[in-house]
mmCIF file of C-alpha atoms in Angstrom:
data_model
loop_
_atom_site.group_PDB
_atom_site.id
_atom_site.type_symbol
_atom_site.label_atom_id
_atom_site.label_comp_id
_atom_site.label_asym_id
_atom_site.label_seq_id
_atom_site.Cartn_x
_atom_site.Cartn_y
_atom_site.Cartn_z
ATOM 1 C CA MET A 1 10.150 -17.197 0.563
ATOM 2 C CA GLU A 2 13.701 -14.990 2.151
ATOM 3 C CA PRO A 3 14.899 -12.003 1.348
ATOM 4 C CA THR A 4 17.745 -12.048 -1.303
ATOM 5 C CA LEU A 5 20.739 -9.725 -0.084
ATOM 6 C CA GLY A 6 23.503 -8.650 -2.081
ATOM 7 C CA THR A 7 24.777 -5.509 -3.567
ATOM 8 C CA GLY A 8 22.105 -4.941 -6.316
ATOM 9 C CA THR A 9 18.731 -3.414 -5.526
ATOM 10 C CA LEU A 10 15.930 -4.198 -2.326
ATOM 11 C CA ASN A 11 12.482 -4.660 -3.965
ATOM 12 C CA ILE A 12 10.161 -2.676 -1.544
ATOM 13 C CA ALA A 13 7.070 -1.534 -1.070
ATOM 14 C CA VAL A 14 5.287 1.313 0.987
ATOM 15 C CA ALA A 15 2.279 0.791 3.052
ATOM 16 C CA GLY A 16 -0.242 3.966 3.024
ATOM 17 C CA LEU A 17 -0.677 6.860 0.455
ATOM 18 C CA GLY A 18 -1.377 9.683 2.646
ATOM 19 C CA ARG A 19 0.837 13.079 2.989
ATOM 20 C CA MET A 20 3.817 10.394 3.814
ATOM 21 C CA GLY A 21 3.417 7.620 1.983
ATOM 22 C CA LYS A 22 3.202 9.300 -1.394
ATOM 23 C CA ARG A 23 5.731 11.445 -0.201
ATOM 24 C CA HIS A 24 8.169 8.290 0.275
ATOM 25 C CA ALA A 25 7.025 6.598 -2.645
ATOM 26 C CA ARG A 26 8.161 9.642 -4.501
ATOM 27 C CA THR A 27 11.384 9.265 -2.425
ATOM 28 C CA LEU A 28 12.252 5.475 -3.121
ATOM 29 C CA MET A 29 11.504 6.351 -7.582
ATOM 30 C CA THR A 30 13.856 8.676 -7.761
ATOM 31 C CA ARG A 31 16.220 9.149 -4.797
ATOM 32 C CA VAL A 32 17.049 6.569 -3.166
ATOM 33 C CA ARG A 33 19.401 4.246 -5.883
ATOM 34 C CA ARG A 34 19.268 0.759 -4.546
ATOM 35 C CA ALA A 35 15.467 0.936 -4.116
ATOM 36 C CA ASN A 36 13.186 -0.672 -6.602
ATOM 37 C CA LEU A 37 9.452 0.390 -5.830
ATOM 38 C CA VAL A 38 7.441 -2.553 -6.749
ATOM 39 C CA ALA A 39 4.366 -2.239 -4.354
ATOM 40 C CA VAL A 40 2.350 0.135 -2.619
ATOM 41 C CA CYS A 41 -1.291 -0.402 -0.836
ATOM 42 C CA SER A 42 -3.878 1.989 0.671
ATOM 43 C CA THR A 43 -7.998 1.582 1.237
ATOM 44 C CA ASP A 44 -8.558 4.650 0.367
ATOM 45 C CA ASP A 45 -10.489 5.103 -3.229
ATOM 46 C CA SER A 46 -9.134 8.170 -3.484
ATOM 47 C CA GLU A 47 -5.254 7.467 -3.155
ATOM 48 C CA LEU A 48 -5.778 4.204 -4.710
ATOM 49 C CA ALA A 49 -7.027 6.263 -7.647
ATOM 50 C CA TRP A 50 -4.354 8.751 -7.725
ATOM 51 C CA ALA A 51 -1.623 5.734 -7.337
ATOM 52 C CA ARG A 52 -2.766 3.804 -10.551
ATOM 53 C CA HIS A 53 -2.651 7.407 -12.452
ATOM 54 C CA TYR A 54 0.805 8.315 -10.527
ATOM 55 C CA PHE A 55 2.460 5.106 -11.079
ATOM 56 C CA ALA A 56 0.603 4.353 -14.795
ATOM 57 C CA GLY A 57 1.085 0.454 -14.002
ATOM 58 C CA HIS A 58 4.829 0.379 -13.387
ATOM 59 C CA VAL A 59 4.737 0.412 -9.687
ATOM 60 C CA LYS A 60 1.558 -2.850 -8.303
ATOM 61 C CA VAL A 61 -1.515 -1.222 -6.679
ATOM 62 C CA TYR A 62 -2.845 -2.822 -3.939
ATOM 63 C CA SER A 63 -6.003 -2.096 -1.675
ATOM 64 C CA SER A 64 -5.194 -4.801 0.716
ATOM 65 C CA TYR A 65 -2.107 -4.894 3.309
ATOM 66 C CA ALA A 66 -2.090 -8.894 3.758
ATOM 67 C CA GLU A 67 -1.992 -9.406 -0.557
ATOM 68 C CA MET A 68 0.391 -6.680 -0.860
ATOM 69 C CA ILE A 69 3.101 -8.187 1.083
ATOM 70 C CA ASN A 70 2.387 -11.973 -0.406
ATOM 71 C CA HIS A 71 3.653 -9.295 -3.643
ATOM 72 C CA PRO A 72 6.550 -11.339 -5.754
ATOM 73 C CA ASP A 73 10.060 -11.405 -4.519
ATOM 74 C CA LEU A 74 9.154 -8.770 -2.005
ATOM 75 C CA GLN A 75 11.905 -7.995 0.798
ATOM 76 C CA ALA A 76 11.228 -4.917 2.188
ATOM 77 C CA VAL A 77 7.548 -2.836 3.205
ATOM 78 C CA TRP A 78 7.903 0.921 4.605
ATOM 79 C CA VAL A 79 4.921 1.332 6.878
ATOM 80 C CA SER A 80 3.561 5.157 6.468
ATOM 81 C CA THR A 81 -0.001 4.227 8.007
ATOM 82 C CA SER A 82 -1.904 5.825 10.658
ATOM 83 C CA THR A 83 -0.002 4.736 13.890
ATOM 84 C CA ASN A 84 -3.109 2.376 15.286
ATOM 85 C CA VAL A 85 -1.970 -0.068 12.569
ATOM 86 C CA HIS A 86 2.033 0.537 12.642
ATOM 87 C CA ALA A 87 2.401 -2.722 15.243
ATOM 88 C CA GLN A 88 0.033 -5.219 13.633
ATOM 89 C CA GLN A 89 1.556 -4.226 9.699
ATOM 90 C CA THR A 90 4.994 -4.416 10.915
ATOM 91 C CA LEU A 91 4.049 -7.993 13.006
ATOM 92 C CA ASP A 92 2.855 -9.177 9.346
ATOM 93 C CA ALA A 93 5.711 -7.681 7.001
ATOM 94 C CA ILE A 94 8.179 -10.092 9.618
ATOM 95 C CA ALA A 95 6.086 -12.866 9.872
ATOM 96 C CA LYS A 96 6.522 -13.004 6.080
ATOM 97 C CA ASN A 97 10.060 -12.959 6.357
ATOM 98 C CA LEU A 98 10.158 -8.591 5.560
ATOM 99 C CA HIS A 99 12.423 -5.319 6.477
ATOM 100 C CA VAL A 100 10.440 -3.250 7.770
ATOM 101 C CA LEU A 101 11.251 0.674 8.314
ATOM 102 C CA CYS A 102 8.432 1.751 9.984
ATOM 103 C CA GLU A 103 7.241 5.457 10.810
ATOM 104 C CA LYS A 104 6.920 6.449 14.492
ATOM 105 C CA PRO A 105 5.333 5.924 16.593
ATOM 106 C CA LEU A 106 5.809 1.914 16.822
ATOM 107 C CA ALA A 107 2.182 1.357 18.547
ATOM 108 C CA LEU A 108 -0.836 3.183 19.800
ATOM 109 C CA SER A 109 0.088 1.495 23.656
ATOM 110 C CA LEU A 110 3.587 0.246 24.913
ATOM 111 C CA GLU A 111 2.723 -3.163 25.429
ATOM 112 C CA GLU A 112 1.724 -2.990 22.080
ATOM 113 C CA ALA A 113 5.159 -2.156 21.103
ATOM 114 C CA SER A 114 7.200 -4.153 23.340
ATOM 115 C CA HIS A 115 5.854 -7.297 21.769
ATOM 116 C CA VAL A 116 6.730 -5.859 18.302
ATOM 117 C CA VAL A 117 10.165 -5.111 19.264
ATOM 118 C CA ASP A 118 10.360 -8.355 21.291
ATOM 119 C CA VAL A 119 9.323 -10.378 17.292
ATOM 120 C CA ALA A 120 11.718 -8.222 16.238
ATOM 121 C CA ASN A 121 14.446 -9.189 18.118
ATOM 122 C CA SER A 122 13.831 -12.981 17.464
ATOM 123 C CA ARG A 123 14.241 -11.882 14.180
ATOM 124 C CA PRO A 124 17.992 -10.946 14.055
ATOM 125 C CA ASP A 125 18.318 -11.760 10.230
ATOM 126 C CA LEU A 126 15.743 -8.815 9.127
ATOM 127 C CA LYS A 127 16.477 -5.081 9.650
ATOM 128 C CA VAL A 128 13.743 -3.851 11.586
ATOM 129 C CA MET A 129 13.855 -0.196 11.897
ATOM 130 C CA ALA A 130 11.707 2.480 13.449
ATOM 131 C CA GLY A 131 11.668 6.166 12.369
ATOM 132 C CA TYR A 132 12.907 8.835 13.571
ATOM 133 C CA SER A 133 13.907 11.223 10.522
ATOM 134 C CA ARG A 134 15.191 13.901 12.314
ATOM 135 C CA ARG A 135 18.527 11.725 13.258
ATOM 136 C CA PHE A 136 19.171 11.796 10.004
ATOM 137 C CA ASP A 137 18.892 15.323 9.502
ATOM 138 C CA ALA A 138 22.107 17.511 8.075
ATOM 139 C CA SER A 139 21.995 20.277 10.758
ATOM 140 C CA TYR A 140 20.731 18.008 14.058
ATOM 141 C CA ARG A 141 23.781 15.284 12.885
ATOM 142 C CA ASP A 142 26.033 18.882 12.497
ATOM 143 C CA ALA A 143 24.959 19.592 16.046
ATOM 144 C CA LYS A 144 25.670 16.512 16.989
ATOM 145 C CA THR A 145 28.965 16.309 15.930
ATOM 146 C CA LYS A 146 29.081 19.956 17.685
ATOM 147 C CA VAL A 147 28.030 18.352 20.905
ATOM 148 C CA ASP A 148 30.279 15.260 20.712
ATOM 149 C CA ALA A 149 33.187 17.254 19.982
ATOM 150 C CA ASN A 150 32.558 18.991 23.429
ATOM 151 C CA VAL A 151 32.155 22.665 21.777
ATOM 152 C CA ILE A 152 29.675 23.297 24.353
ATOM 153 C CA GLY A 153 30.925 21.498 27.180
ATOM 154 C CA THR A 154 28.827 18.610 28.996
ATOM 155 C CA PRO A 155 24.794 19.333 27.708
ATOM 156 C CA PHE A 156 22.240 19.278 30.670
ATOM 157 C CA ILE A 157 19.089 20.953 28.404
ATOM 158 C CA VAL A 158 17.654 20.610 25.516
ATOM 159 C CA ARG A 159 14.603 22.554 23.969
ATOM 160 C CA SER A 160 12.832 21.768 21.424
ATOM 161 C CA GLN A 161 9.382 22.492 19.771
ATOM 162 C CA THR A 162 7.268 20.637 16.930
ATOM 163 C CA CYS A 163 5.007 23.601 14.991
ATOM 164 C CA ASP A 164 2.813 22.605 12.625
ATOM 165 C CA LEU A 165 0.965 24.869 10.510
ATOM 166 C CA LEU A 166 -2.897 25.902 11.357
ATOM 167 C CA ASP A 167 -5.141 23.369 9.287
ATOM 168 C CA HIS A 168 -8.351 24.877 8.262
ATOM 169 C CA THR A 169 -9.435 21.573 6.129
ATOM 170 C CA GLY A 170 -10.304 19.759 8.734
ATOM 171 C CA PHE A 171 -7.470 16.934 7.944
ATOM 172 C CA PHE A 172 -5.819 17.159 11.211
ATOM 173 C CA VAL A 173 -8.577 16.736 13.738
ATOM 174 C CA LYS A 174 -9.011 13.409 11.090
ATOM 175 C CA TYR A 175 -5.723 12.563 11.958
ATOM 176 C CA ALA A 176 -5.701 13.233 15.549
ATOM 177 C CA ALA A 177 -8.336 10.077 16.189
ATOM 178 C CA LYS A 178 -5.961 7.415 15.083
ATOM 179 C CA ASN A 179 -1.940 8.922 16.462
ATOM 180 C CA GLY A 180 -2.059 8.371 20.063
ATOM 181 C CA GLY A 181 -2.366 12.517 21.390
ATOM 182 C CA ILE A 182 -0.581 15.301 21.135
ATOM 183 C CA PHE A 183 3.085 14.274 22.581
ATOM 184 C CA PRO A 184 3.394 10.414 21.397
ATOM 185 C CA ASP A 185 2.243 11.932 17.891
ATOM 186 C CA CYS A 186 3.504 15.749 17.596
ATOM 187 C CA CYS A 187 6.394 15.523 19.904
ATOM 188 C CA ILE A 188 8.229 12.073 20.130
ATOM 189 C CA HIS A 189 10.866 13.601 17.515
ATOM 190 C CA ASP A 190 11.355 16.060 20.277
ATOM 191 C CA ILE A 191 11.994 13.458 22.925
ATOM 192 C CA ASP A 192 14.005 11.571 20.593
ATOM 193 C CA LEU A 193 16.130 14.418 20.143
ATOM 194 C CA SER A 194 16.636 15.308 24.231
ATOM 195 C CA MET A 195 18.239 11.647 24.354
ATOM 196 C CA TYR A 196 20.245 11.448 21.111
ATOM 197 C CA TYR A 197 22.294 15.061 22.841
ATOM 198 C CA LEU A 198 22.135 14.576 26.403
ATOM 199 C CA GLY A 199 22.905 10.964 25.568
ATOM 200 C CA ASP A 200 22.326 7.083 27.489
ATOM 201 C CA VAL A 201 19.744 9.081 29.881
ATOM 202 C CA LYS A 202 16.391 7.799 31.735
ATOM 203 C CA PRO A 203 13.754 9.334 33.081
ATOM 204 C CA LYS A 204 12.785 10.785 36.682
ATOM 205 C CA ALA A 205 9.700 12.526 36.396
ATOM 206 C CA VAL A 206 7.787 14.486 33.543
ATOM 207 C CA TRP A 207 4.464 16.753 33.870
ATOM 208 C CA ALA A 208 2.546 18.720 31.281
ATOM 209 C CA ILE A 209 -0.315 20.984 30.383
ATOM 210 C CA GLY A 210 -1.972 21.946 27.196
ATOM 211 C CA THR A 211 -5.206 23.696 26.205
ATOM 212 C CA VAL A 212 -7.596 24.039 22.943
ATOM 213 C CA ALA A 213 -7.329 26.847 20.852
ATOM 214 C CA HIS A 214 -8.422 26.122 17.801
ATOM 215 C CA HIS A 215 -9.666 22.657 17.353
ATOM 216 C CA PRO A 216 -12.732 22.242 19.995
ATOM 217 C CA GLU A 217 -13.009 19.336 18.151
ATOM 218 C CA LEU A 218 -10.322 17.884 20.118
ATOM 219 C CA LYS A 219 -11.963 17.759 23.260
ATOM 220 C CA GLU A 220 -13.720 14.729 22.263
ATOM 221 C CA LEU A 221 -10.624 12.989 22.036
ATOM 222 C CA ASN A 222 -9.450 14.275 25.334
ATOM 223 C CA ASP A 223 -6.616 16.180 22.961
ATOM 224 C CA VAL A 224 -5.065 19.084 23.070
ATOM 225 C CA ASP A 225 -4.047 21.159 19.774
ATOM 226 C CA ASN A 226 -1.092 23.451 22.041
ATOM 227 C CA GLY A 227 0.684 21.745 24.739
ATOM 228 C CA ILE A 228 4.181 21.751 27.358
ATOM 229 C CA GLY A 229 6.279 19.105 28.349
ATOM 230 C CA MET A 230 8.820 18.670 30.932
ATOM 231 C CA VAL A 231 11.701 15.884 31.387
ATOM 232 C CA GLU A 232 13.349 15.881 34.420
ATOM 233 C CA TYR A 233 16.190 13.137 34.017
ATOM 234 C CA TRP A 234 18.493 10.952 36.252
ATOM 235 C CA GLY A 235 21.346 13.275 36.350
ATOM 236 C CA GLY A 236 20.349 16.361 36.790
ATOM 237 C CA LYS A 237 19.666 16.883 32.867
ATOM 238 C CA MET A 238 16.306 18.167 31.779
ATOM 239 C CA ALA A 239 13.905 18.520 28.129
ATOM 240 C CA TYR A 240 11.225 21.221 27.576
ATOM 241 C CA PHE A 241 8.858 20.325 24.553
ATOM 242 C CA TYR A 242 5.981 22.536 23.070
ATOM 243 C CA ALA A 243 3.689 20.974 20.841
ATOM 244 C CA SER A 244 1.502 22.471 18.385
ATOM 245 C CA ARG A 245 -1.127 22.483 15.733
ATOM 246 C CA THR A 246 -1.973 25.758 15.290
ATOM 247 C CA MET A 247 0.915 28.041 13.848
ATOM 248 C CA ALA A 248 -0.523 30.998 11.340
ATOM 249 C CA HIS A 249 3.017 31.179 9.829
ATOM 250 C CA GLY A 250 4.297 28.092 8.477
ATOM 251 C CA HIS A 251 6.408 24.946 10.181
ATOM 252 C CA ASP A 252 7.854 25.876 13.548
ATOM 253 C CA VAL A 253 10.947 23.541 14.754
ATOM 254 C CA ALA A 254 13.449 24.439 16.480
ATOM 255 C CA THR A 255 15.848 22.993 19.228
ATOM 256 C CA GLU A 256 18.456 24.818 21.621
ATOM 257 C CA ILE A 257 21.203 22.105 23.467
ATOM 258 C CA VAL A 258 22.574 24.004 26.519
ATOM 259 C CA GLY A 259 26.182 23.009 27.414
ATOM 260 C CA THR A 260 28.088 23.821 30.321
ATOM 261 C CA ASN A 261 30.079 25.948 28.122
ATOM 262 C CA GLY A 262 27.655 27.114 25.605
ATOM 263 C CA LYS A 263 24.735 25.845 23.497
ATOM 264 C CA VAL A 264 23.906 24.884 20.016
ATOM 265 C CA MET A 265 20.405 26.014 18.269
ATOM 266 C CA VAL A 266 19.150 24.481 15.499
ATOM 267 C CA ASN A 267 16.375 26.722 12.816
ATOM 268 C CA VAL A 268 15.859 28.860 16.059
ATOM 269 C CA HIS A 269 14.387 31.149 13.304
ATOM 270 C CA PRO A 270 12.634 29.251 10.856
ATOM 271 C CA ARG A 271 13.216 30.328 6.844
ATOM 272 C CA SER A 272 12.376 28.752 3.789
ATOM 273 C CA ASN A 273 15.374 30.395 1.762
ATOM 274 C CA PHE A 274 17.817 32.958 2.299
ATOM 275 C CA VAL A 275 16.121 35.618 0.990
ATOM 276 C CA GLN A 276 14.618 38.530 3.318
ATOM 277 C CA VAL A 277 12.264 41.296 2.239
ATOM 278 C CA ALA A 278 13.009 44.738 3.763
ATOM 279 C CA GLY A 279 10.308 47.701 3.690
ATOM 280 C CA GLN A 280 8.166 49.970 5.754
ATOM 281 C CA ASN A 281 7.295 47.561 8.497
ATOM 282 C CA GLY A 282 10.292 45.676 8.807
ATOM 283 C CA ILE A 283 12.470 42.823 7.815
ATOM 284 C CA SER A 284 10.488 39.568 6.967
ATOM 285 C CA ASN A 285 11.550 36.219 5.420
ATOM 286 C CA GLY A 286 9.469 32.778 4.457
ATOM 287 C CA VAL A 287 8.579 30.077 6.211
ATOM 288 C CA GLN A 288 8.245 26.809 5.132
ATOM 289 C CA PRO A 289 4.198 25.682 5.137
ATOM 290 C CA GLU A 290 5.022 22.506 6.625
ATOM 291 C CA TYR A 291 7.205 18.995 7.850
ATOM 292 C CA TRP A 292 8.171 18.095 4.374
ATOM 293 C CA GLN A 293 9.443 21.297 2.641
ATOM 294 C CA ARG A 294 11.746 20.988 6.103
ATOM 295 C CA PHE A 295 12.636 17.920 6.478
ATOM 296 C CA GLU A 296 12.681 16.079 2.150
ATOM 297 C CA ASP A 297 16.590 15.441 2.233
ATOM 298 C CA ALA A 298 16.285 13.646 5.823
ATOM 299 C CA PHE A 299 13.864 11.302 5.025
ATOM 300 C CA ALA A 300 15.700 10.586 1.749
ATOM 301 C CA THR A 301 18.836 9.939 3.557
ATOM 302 C CA GLU A 302 17.061 7.934 5.930
ATOM 303 C CA ALA A 303 15.777 5.563 3.071
ATOM 304 C CA ASN A 304 19.369 5.464 2.005
ATOM 305 C CA GLU A 305 20.246 4.462 4.896
ATOM 306 C CA PHE A 306 18.112 1.545 5.513
ATOM 307 C CA VAL A 307 17.910 0.353 2.021
ATOM 308 C CA ASP A 308 21.725 -0.001 2.483
ATOM 309 C CA CYS A 309 21.728 -1.504 5.618
ATOM 310 C CA VAL A 310 19.582 -4.322 4.137
ATOM 311 C CA LEU A 311 21.786 -4.950 1.501
ATOM 312 C CA ASP A 312 25.139 -4.724 2.972
ATOM 313 C CA ASP A 313 23.934 -7.175 5.969
ATOM 314 C CA THR A 314 25.351 -3.850 8.683
ATOM 315 C CA PRO A 315 23.515 -3.218 11.870
ATOM 316 C CA VAL A 316 20.671 -0.353 11.655
ATOM 317 C CA PRO A 317 21.257 3.045 11.902
ATOM 318 C CA LEU A 318 18.791 3.436 14.815
ATOM 319 C CA LYS A 319 18.080 0.787 17.104
ATOM 320 C CA LEU A 320 14.142 -0.087 17.341
ATOM 321 C CA GLU A 321 14.219 -0.103 21.340
ATOM 322 C CA GLN A 322 15.168 3.555 20.784
ATOM 323 C CA GLY A 323 11.486 4.262 19.349
ATOM 324 C CA LEU A 324 10.269 2.185 22.616
ATOM 325 C CA LYS A 325 12.193 4.426 25.064
ATOM 326 C CA VAL A 326 10.684 7.673 23.503
ATOM 327 C CA MET A 327 7.318 6.106 23.316
ATOM 328 C CA LYS A 328 7.689 5.553 27.464
ATOM 329 C CA ILE A 329 8.098 9.273 27.782
ATOM 330 C CA GLY A 330 5.900 10.280 25.044
ATOM 331 C CA TYR A 331 2.770 8.351 26.713
ATOM 332 C CA ALA A 332 3.638 9.617 30.414
ATOM 333 C CA LEU A 333 3.678 13.263 28.915
ATOM 334 C CA GLN A 334 -0.072 12.217 27.220
ATOM 335 C CA GLU A 335 -1.238 10.818 30.764
ATOM 336 C CA ALA A 336 0.345 14.116 33.193
ATOM 337 C CA LEU A 337 -1.620 16.295 30.268
ATOM 338 C CA LEU A 338 -4.665 14.394 30.986
ATOM 339 C CA THR A 339 -4.993 13.309 34.859
ATOM 340 C CA GLY A 340 -2.350 16.904 35.865
ATOM 341 C CA ASN A 341 -0.267 13.912 37.688
ATOM 342 C CA THR A 342 3.469 13.711 38.071
ATOM 343 C CA VAL A 343 4.451 10.922 36.474
ATOM 344 C CA LYS A 344 7.511 9.204 37.919
ATOM 345 C CA PHE A 345 10.140 6.752 36.993
ATOM 346 C CA ASN A 346 12.609 4.648 38.940
ATOM 347 C CA GLU A 347 16.564 4.942 37.933
ATOM 348 C CA GLU A 348 16.255 2.334 35.370
ATOM 349 C CA GLY A 349 13.651 4.726 33.877
ATOM 350 C CA GLU A 350 10.730 2.239 34.571
ATOM 351 C CA ARG A 351 7.883 3.523 36.133
ATOM 352 C CA LEU A 352 6.889 3.944 39.696
ATOM 353 C CA GLU A 353 3.198 3.198 39.361
ATOM 354 C CA ALA A 354 0.926 1.765 36.752
ATOM 355 C CA SER A 355 -0.752 4.206 33.667
ATOM 356 C CA LYS A 356 -4.186 5.638 35.559
ATOM 357 C CA LEU A 357 -5.837 5.994 32.048
#
């Protein structure tokens, strides 16, 4: 069945009901006027029990993705499962003539991601988009406006970090096993932001270091919980990334764009609101505990713009190919971390040597 386009509402389903999926489902129900959430799915018994209780029969709950994408009159899917199934679920949805918003990254390998891009491009009648939510954040968009207005001159350095609150529950280690490593997962938004602000840049060389500070289980996964990555772009531009899963104070995401005449800073001093406490120990403020409190509005904007592009038949806000470009750098950084080598690229942004992993 072909998706029905128009000015009304979009029948959409959410795949995955973990932290992200639950929130995306709520967002579609409460903050996306033109969306009609008709179905959700999960393979986890506790998530299914939550969904049956929460949706109380108003949204169809499936235990099988294959069954969900056959839901009557379904038009689109928001893929919010673990990275190891993103590619196949996106391909399965396209095969069912469904529009797709897929969470980052697209896949666990560049080959798999490239195949998804090729298949999506063969279906210009469908909107297939990678979810890079920070491009939809009001502060990051304001920074982009200032950079484009030449407020800081020509940008040539981006310093960006994604630092998560230390997890004591064991969830992060379980999650890490399915998501490709600290740079393709935790650092992927920072890589995307560097390309957002520096323009049509192509990588020249990448290198990385890292350590395990709190989660020794990660050694068995060939991963770290703190990593630093450097990217040299062709044309004299550079990016520095810090990714961490071990912050004591909360979710600490910040970006600086340095130009020839100044710099733009986003959230360099993280805070949950505008309240400060002054006392014997100085002045302090609260910090958001995790990414959702910081980027809830950005996810809602992203969802609205995706739904609008489907219903109005306009271009997707962010092309799928951008996700592939970001992945190339993310996986190169992960390889540099594990091998100690510098990974080099030609002037077209293609690797000079095959992966050594």
